[in-house]
Coordinates of C-alpha atoms and ligand atoms in Angstrom, one line a residue:
M1 CA 111.7 98.2 54.5
Q2 CA 108.1 96.8 55.7
R3 CA 105.9 95.6 53.0
G4 CA 103.0 98.1 52.8
V5 CA 99.3 96.8 52.6
T6 CA 95.8 98.4 52.7
V7 CA 93.5 96.6 55.1
W8 CA 90.1 97.5 54.0
F9 CA 87.4 97.2 56.6
T10 CA 83.9 97.2 54.9
G11 CA 80.7 96.8 56.6
L12 CA 77.6 98.8 57.8
S13 CA 77.7 101.5 60.3
G14 CA 78.2 100.1 63.8
A15 CA 79.4 96.8 62.5
G16 CA 82.7 97.5 64.4
K17 CA 85.0 98.7 61.7
T18 CA 86.4 101.5 63.7
T19 CA 86.8 99.4 66.9
V20 CA 88.6 96.7 65.4
A21 CA 90.8 98.9 63.4
K22 CA 91.8 100.8 66.4
W23 CA 92.9 97.5 68.2
V24 CA 94.9 96.2 65.0
E25 CA 96.4 99.6 64.9
A26 CA 97.7 99.5 68.8
I27 CA 99.0 95.9 68.2
L28 CA 100.9 96.8 65.1
K29 CA 102.2 99.8 66.6
E30 CA 103.4 97.9 69.6
R31 CA 105.1 95.6 67.1
G32 CA 106.9 98.5 65.7
A33 CA 105.1 98.6 62.3
L34 CA 104.5 101.9 60.3
V35 CA 100.5 102.2 60.5
E36 CA 98.1 104.9 59.5
R37 CA 94.3 104.4 60.1
L38 CA 91.7 106.5 58.1
D39 CA 88.3 106.5 59.1
G40 CA 85.0 107.6 57.1
D41 CA 83.8 110.0 59.9
V42 CA 87.2 111.8 60.2
V43 CA 88.2 111.6 56.4
R44 CA 84.6 113.2 55.7
Q45 CA 85.4 116.1 58.0
S46 CA 88.5 117.0 55.8
L47 CA 89.4 115.4 52.7
T48 CA 86.0 114.9 51.3
R49 CA 84.0 117.2 53.7
D50 CA 81.9 118.6 50.5
L51 CA 80.3 115.1 50.0
G52 CA 77.0 113.7 50.9
F53 CA 75.7 110.0 50.8
S54 CA 74.4 109.7 47.2
K55 CA 76.1 106.9 45.2
E56 CA 78.0 109.4 43.3
D57 CA 79.5 111.1 46.6
R58 CA 80.0 107.8 48.0
D59 CA 82.2 106.7 45.0
K60 CA 84.1 109.9 44.9
N61 CA 84.7 109.6 48.8
I62 CA 86.2 106.1 48.1
E63 CA 88.1 107.3 45.2
G64 CA 89.8 109.9 47.1
V65 CA 90.6 107.6 50.0
T66 CA 92.0 105.1 47.5
F67 CA 94.5 107.8 46.3
V68 CA 95.6 108.4 49.7
T69 CA 96.0 104.8 50.8
K70 CA 97.7 103.8 47.6
L71 CA 100.5 106.4 48.4
L72 CA 100.8 105.3 51.8
T73 CA 100.6 101.4 50.9
R74 CA 103.4 101.9 48.4
N75 CA 105.7 103.7 51.0
G76 CA 105.6 100.6 53.3
V77 CA 102.7 101.7 55.6
V78 CA 100.3 99.3 56.9
C79 CA 97.0 101.3 56.3
L80 CA 93.9 100.6 58.1
S81 CA 90.8 102.0 56.2
S82 CA 87.5 101.9 57.7
F83 CA 84.6 102.9 55.3
I84 CA 81.1 101.6 54.5
S85 CA 82.1 101.4 51.0
P86 CA 78.8 99.7 50.0
Y87 CA 79.5 99.0 46.4
R88 CA 81.4 95.9 45.4
V89 CA 82.6 97.1 42.1
V90 CA 84.1 100.4 43.6
R91 CA 86.0 98.3 46.5
E92 CA 87.1 96.1 43.5
A93 CA 88.7 99.2 41.6
S94 CA 90.4 100.1 44.9
R95 CA 91.7 96.4 45.1
R96 CA 93.1 96.8 41.6
E97 CA 94.3 100.4 42.2
I98 CA 96.4 99.7 45.6
G99 CA 97.6 96.3 44.6
E100 CA 98.4 95.1 48.3
F101 CA 95.0 95.0 49.5
L102 CA 92.9 92.9 52.0
E103 CA 89.3 93.1 52.1
V104 CA 87.9 92.5 55.9
F105 CA 84.0 92.4 55.8
V106 CA 82.9 93.5 59.3
T107 CA 79.3 92.4 60.0
A108 CA 76.8 91.8 62.6
P109 CA 73.0 91.1 62.3
M110 CA 70.7 94.0 61.9
K111 CA 69.1 93.4 65.2
T112 CA 72.5 93.9 66.9
L113 CA 73.2 97.0 64.9
L114 CA 69.8 98.5 66.1
E115 CA 70.6 97.8 69.6
R116 CA 73.9 99.2 69.4
D117 CA 73.0 102.2 67.4
V118 CA 76.2 103.9 68.7
K119 CA 75.4 107.3 67.0
G120 CA 71.6 107.0 67.2
L121 CA 71.7 107.2 63.3
Y122 CA 69.7 103.8 62.8
K123 CA 67.0 105.3 65.0
K124 CA 66.8 108.4 62.9
A125 CA 66.8 106.5 59.7
M126 CA 64.0 104.0 60.9
A127 CA 62.0 107.2 61.8
G128 CA 62.6 108.5 58.0
E129 CA 64.8 111.4 59.4
I130 CA 67.7 110.3 57.4
Q131 CA 67.6 109.4 53.8
N132 CA 70.2 107.0 52.1
F133 CA 71.1 105.4 55.0
T134 CA 73.2 102.3 54.2
G135 CA 71.2 99.0 55.3
V136 CA 68.1 100.6 56.1
N137 CA 67.0 102.8 52.9
D138 CA 70.4 102.5 50.9
P139 CA 71.9 99.3 49.5
Y140 CA 75.1 97.4 50.8
E141 CA 76.5 95.0 48.4
L142 CA 78.1 92.0 50.4
P143 CA 81.8 91.1 49.5
E144 CA 82.0 88.0 47.4
N145 CA 85.5 86.9 48.7
P146 CA 86.4 88.8 51.6
D147 CA 89.8 87.8 53.0
P148 CA 88.3 87.2 56.6
V149 CA 84.8 88.0 57.7
L150 CA 84.7 89.4 61.3
H151 CA 81.2 88.5 63.1
T152 CA 81.4 91.0 65.8
D153 CA 78.4 89.6 67.5
R154 CA 80.0 86.3 67.9
G155 CA 83.7 87.2 68.8
S156 CA 85.1 89.7 71.2
V157 CA 87.0 92.8 69.8
E158 CA 90.3 91.1 70.6
A159 CA 89.6 87.9 68.9
C160 CA 88.3 89.9 65.6
A161 CA 91.6 92.1 65.8
G162 CA 93.6 88.8 66.3
Q163 CA 92.0 87.4 62.9
V164 CA 93.2 90.4 61.2
I165 CA 96.8 90.2 62.8
R166 CA 96.9 86.3 61.8
L167 CA 95.9 87.2 58.3
L168 CA 98.8 90.0 58.2
E169 CA 101.2 87.3 59.4
R170 CA 100.1 84.6 57.3
R171 CA 100.1 86.8 54.0
G172 CA 103.6 88.0 55.0
Y173 CA 103.1 91.6 55.7
L174 CA 104.2 91.2 59.6
E175 CA 106.4 89.1 61.1
A176 CA 104.7 86.5 63.4
A177 CA 105.2 87.1 66.9
G178 CA 107.7 85.1 68.8
D179 CA 109.5 83.7 65.9
G180 CA 107.1 80.9 65.4
P181 CA 107.2 79.1 68.5
A182 CA 106.8 75.5 67.1
V183 CA 109.1 75.8 64.4
E184 CA 111.8 76.8 66.9
A185 CA 110.8 74.0 69.3
G186 CA 111.0 71.8 66.1
I187 CA 114.5 72.9 65.3
V188 CA 115.6 72.5 68.9
S189 CA 114.0 68.8 69.1
L190 CA 115.9 67.8 66.0
L191 CA 118.9 69.3 67.0
A192 CA 118.7 67.6 70.6
A193 CA 117.7 64.3 68.9
G194 CA 120.8 64.3 66.7
R195 CA 123.2 65.2 69.5
D196 CA 122.0 62.4 71.9
G197 CA 122.4 59.5 69.5
V198 CA 119.6 59.0 66.9
P199 CA 120.7 56.2 64.8
E200 CA 123.1 57.6 62.4
A201 CA 121.1 56.7 59.3
A202 CA 118.2 58.5 60.6
S203 CA 120.4 61.6 61.4
A204 CA 121.8 61.8 57.9
T205 CA 118.3 61.4 56.5
L206 CA 117.2 64.4 58.4
A207 CA 120.2 66.4 57.7
T208 CA 120.1 65.6 54.0
G209 CA 116.5 66.1 53.5
D210 CA 117.0 69.5 51.7
G211 CA 118.2 67.4 48.7
H212 CA 121.8 68.5 48.6
A213 CA 123.3 65.2 49.2
P214 CA 124.3 63.1 46.1
G215 CA 124.1 59.4 45.8
G216 CA 122.1 56.8 44.3
D217 CA 120.2 55.9 47.4
G218 CA 118.5 59.1 47.4
G219 CA 121.2 60.8 49.9
R220 CA 120.4 58.4 53.0
H221 CA 123.8 56.7 53.1
P222 CA 125.1 56.9 56.8
T223 CA 128.6 57.3 55.5
L224 CA 128.0 60.6 54.0
G225 CA 127.5 62.4 57.3
P226 CA 125.5 65.3 58.2
I227 CA 125.7 68.4 56.3
E228 CA 126.4 71.6 58.1
P229 CA 123.3 72.4 60.3
H230 CA 121.0 75.2 58.8
G231 CA 122.2 78.6 60.2
G232 CA 125.8 77.2 61.0
T233 CA 127.4 75.5 64.0
E234 CA 126.8 78.7 66.2
A235 CA 123.3 78.8 65.7
R236 CA 123.0 75.1 66.7
E237 CA 125.0 75.6 69.9
R238 CA 122.8 78.7 70.8
A239 CA 119.8 76.8 70.0
I240 CA 120.7 73.8 72.4
A241 CA 121.8 76.3 75.1
R242 CA 118.5 77.8 74.7
A243 CA 116.6 74.7 74.8
Q244 CA 117.9 74.0 78.2
A245 CA 116.1 76.7 79.6
L246 CA 112.7 76.2 77.9
V247 CA 109.8 74.1 79.6
Q248 CA 109.8 70.7 78.3
V249 CA 106.8 68.9 77.1
E250 CA 106.5 65.0 76.7
L251 CA 104.9 64.3 73.3
D252 CA 103.1 61.3 72.2
E253 CA 103.8 59.8 68.7
R254 CA 101.2 61.6 66.8
E255 CA 102.2 64.9 68.3
L256 CA 106.0 64.3 67.7
A257 CA 105.0 63.6 64.1
D258 CA 103.0 66.9 64.0
L259 CA 105.9 68.6 65.3
E260 CA 108.1 67.4 62.6
M261 CA 105.8 68.3 60.0
I262 CA 105.4 71.7 61.2
G263 CA 109.2 72.0 61.7
I264 CA 109.6 71.2 58.0
G265 CA 106.8 73.3 56.8
A266 CA 104.6 70.4 55.5
L267 CA 101.6 71.9 57.5
S268 CA 102.2 75.4 56.3
P269 CA 100.7 78.0 57.1
L270 CA 100.7 76.6 60.6
N271 CA 103.8 77.5 62.5
G272 CA 102.8 75.8 65.7
S273 CA 99.7 74.0 67.2
M274 CA 96.5 75.6 66.5
R275 CA 95.5 78.4 69.1
K276 CA 92.0 78.6 70.4
L277 CA 90.4 80.7 67.5
D278 CA 91.7 78.5 64.8
Y279 CA 90.8 75.3 66.6
E280 CA 87.3 76.2 67.1
L281 CA 86.8 77.5 63.5
V282 CA 88.2 74.2 62.0
V283 CA 85.9 72.3 64.3
E284 CA 82.9 74.3 63.4
S285 CA 83.4 75.2 59.8
M286 CA 86.9 73.5 58.5
R287 CA 88.5 76.7 57.9
L288 CA 91.2 78.7 59.6
A289 CA 90.5 82.0 61.0
D290 CA 91.7 83.6 57.8
G291 CA 89.2 81.4 55.8
L292 CA 91.7 78.9 54.4
L293 CA 90.1 75.5 54.0
W294 CA 91.6 73.1 56.7
P295 CA 90.0 69.7 57.6
L296 CA 91.6 68.7 60.9
P297 CA 92.7 70.3 64.2
V298 CA 96.4 70.1 65.1
T299 CA 96.7 70.4 68.6
L300 CA 99.1 69.9 71.6
A301 CA 97.2 68.0 74.2
V302 CA 98.8 68.3 77.5
T303 CA 97.8 67.9 81.2
Q304 CA 96.3 70.6 83.3
E305 CA 99.6 70.8 85.1
Q306 CA 101.7 71.2 81.9
A307 CA 99.2 73.9 80.7
D308 CA 99.7 75.8 83.6
Q309 CA 103.3 76.0 82.9
I310 CA 102.9 77.4 79.5
A311 CA 101.5 80.5 78.1
E312 CA 99.8 80.8 74.7
G313 CA 102.5 81.2 72.2
Q314 CA 105.5 80.4 74.4
V315 CA 108.3 78.3 73.2
Y316 CA 108.8 74.7 74.5
T317 CA 111.3 71.8 73.9
V318 CA 110.8 68.1 74.0
P319 CA 112.8 65.7 76.2
A320 CA 116.1 64.6 74.5
H321 CA 114.9 61.0 74.6
E322 CA 112.0 61.7 72.5
R323 CA 112.9 60.3 68.9
I324 CA 111.9 61.6 65.5
P325 CA 110.8 58.5 63.7
S326 CA 113.2 57.5 61.2
Ligands
LIG1 N1 73.3 108.2 54.8 C1 74.3 107.4 55.8 N2 74.6 106.5 55.4 C2 75.8 106.0 55.9 N3 76.4 106.6 56.9 C3 76.1 107.9 57.3 C4 75.1 108.4 56.6 N4 74.9 109.8 57.1 C5 75.8 109.8 58.0 N5 76.7 108.6 58.1 C6 77.8 108.7 58.8 O1 78.9 108.6 58.0 C7 79.8 107.5 58.2 C8 80.1 106.8 56.8 O2 81.1 107.3 56.0 P1 81.7 106.5 55.0 O3 82.8 107.4 54.6 O4 82.6 105.4 55.5 O5 80.7 106.0 54.0 S1 80.9 105.7 52.4 O6 82.0 104.7 52.3 O7 81.2 106.7 51.6 O8 79.6 104.8 52.0 C9 79.1 106.4 59.2 O9 80.1 106.0 60.0 P2 80.4 104.6 60.4 O10 79.3 104.5 61.7 O11 81.8 104.6 61.4 O12 80.3 103.8 59.6 C10 78.1 107.3 59.6 O13 78.3 107.5 60.8
LIG2 N1 83.6 92.2 68.6 C1 83.4 93.4 68.3 N2 84.0 94.2 67.4 C2 83.8 95.5 67.2 N3 83.0 96.2 67.9 C3 82.2 95.5 68.7 C4 82.5 94.2 69.1 N4 81.6 93.8 70.0 C5 80.9 94.8 70.3 N5 81.3 96.0 69.5 C6 80.7 97.5 69.8 O1 80.1 97.9 68.5 C7 80.2 99.2 68.2 C8 80.8 99.2 67.0 O2 81.0 100.6 66.6 P1 82.0 101.2 65.6 O3 83.4 100.5 65.9 O4 82.0 102.9 65.5 O5 81.3 100.7 64.0 P2 81.6 101.1 62.6 O6 83.1 101.9 62.5 O7 81.6 100.0 61.8 O8 80.7 102.1 62.4 C9 81.1 99.7 69.5 O9 80.4 100.3 70.2 C10 81.8 98.4 70.0 O10 82.0 98.5 71.3

């Protein structure tokens, strides 16, 4: 069964909670995940229709929603909940109650919100026609450690939704699309290298790198021979056959080393070279899109001609003559 989780979108009215959640919902459905979306506007017309916007009523609203999302979450649903939920302590209580919980802070500057004013509520609140309007005459307490922050004035809806999808993948709630291209490429290239004559010692080192091989020389002795490949011989044959149909990309020494590191998990949670969003965030703020501290970009530099042949996320292989450094 799929692991359930609540993705809690919090932020001011018009920040983009509903818009991003809808995109995430569409992507998740396309990937076959069980998903449910709950939205303040909708829930307030049914489950909590008797509630207003005093602190007490908002707290009751979130309490009711938490009860429902907890049930969905524990039954394997990815629950996308979009509520202003302005009080930190109440959001923390929801996190504790639900357990599998990601807090996504959706934000844009007040200037942008006033320009958007999707429902005309800011205009009314500024004119004093609505009382207790969050961000104008009612408080919003900023999240202290949100999982990601979505700046909807800077990134497109697609990019913001992408940040959430990547987070779900990294936290293990969603299988990565395309089976993790570079990991596969890494395995394929290791296999290709082994088959086409990497010196035996190097080959044995790679093959015994899981620590299973005995011996006072740390399992490096060439006469031990390689162990069964991970996944069995058939998987190896299938991978080799598949590699023949893939686009080949010539890597330099540095990139080949990166590939090996990705393949063995040393650069986890990266499962491929960085995509544009992660690259830009690392250069700008030394963080991946999900907020993880990450000092250096890991990229695959290709010529324009090669780039034209490869789509983002596509699996590639390296030519058989490229060697894994021993
Ligand atoms: N006074 C006041 N303050 C804030 N919001 C107001 C208010 N009055 C009506 N609305 C509309 O109600 C939507 C927010 O409902 P929520 O259930 O998300 O609010 S809360 O979490 O209980 O604070 C919110 O929807 P979104 O714009 O989607 O956030 C508003 O459209
Ligand atoms: N990157 C973005 N992400 C989300 N919404 C955006 C973005 N850029 C512009 N918008 C616009 O901002 C508005 C957000 O409204 P909505 O999703 O209803 O906000 P909320 O649910 O937080 O009240 C929409 O009109 C949407 O088209």
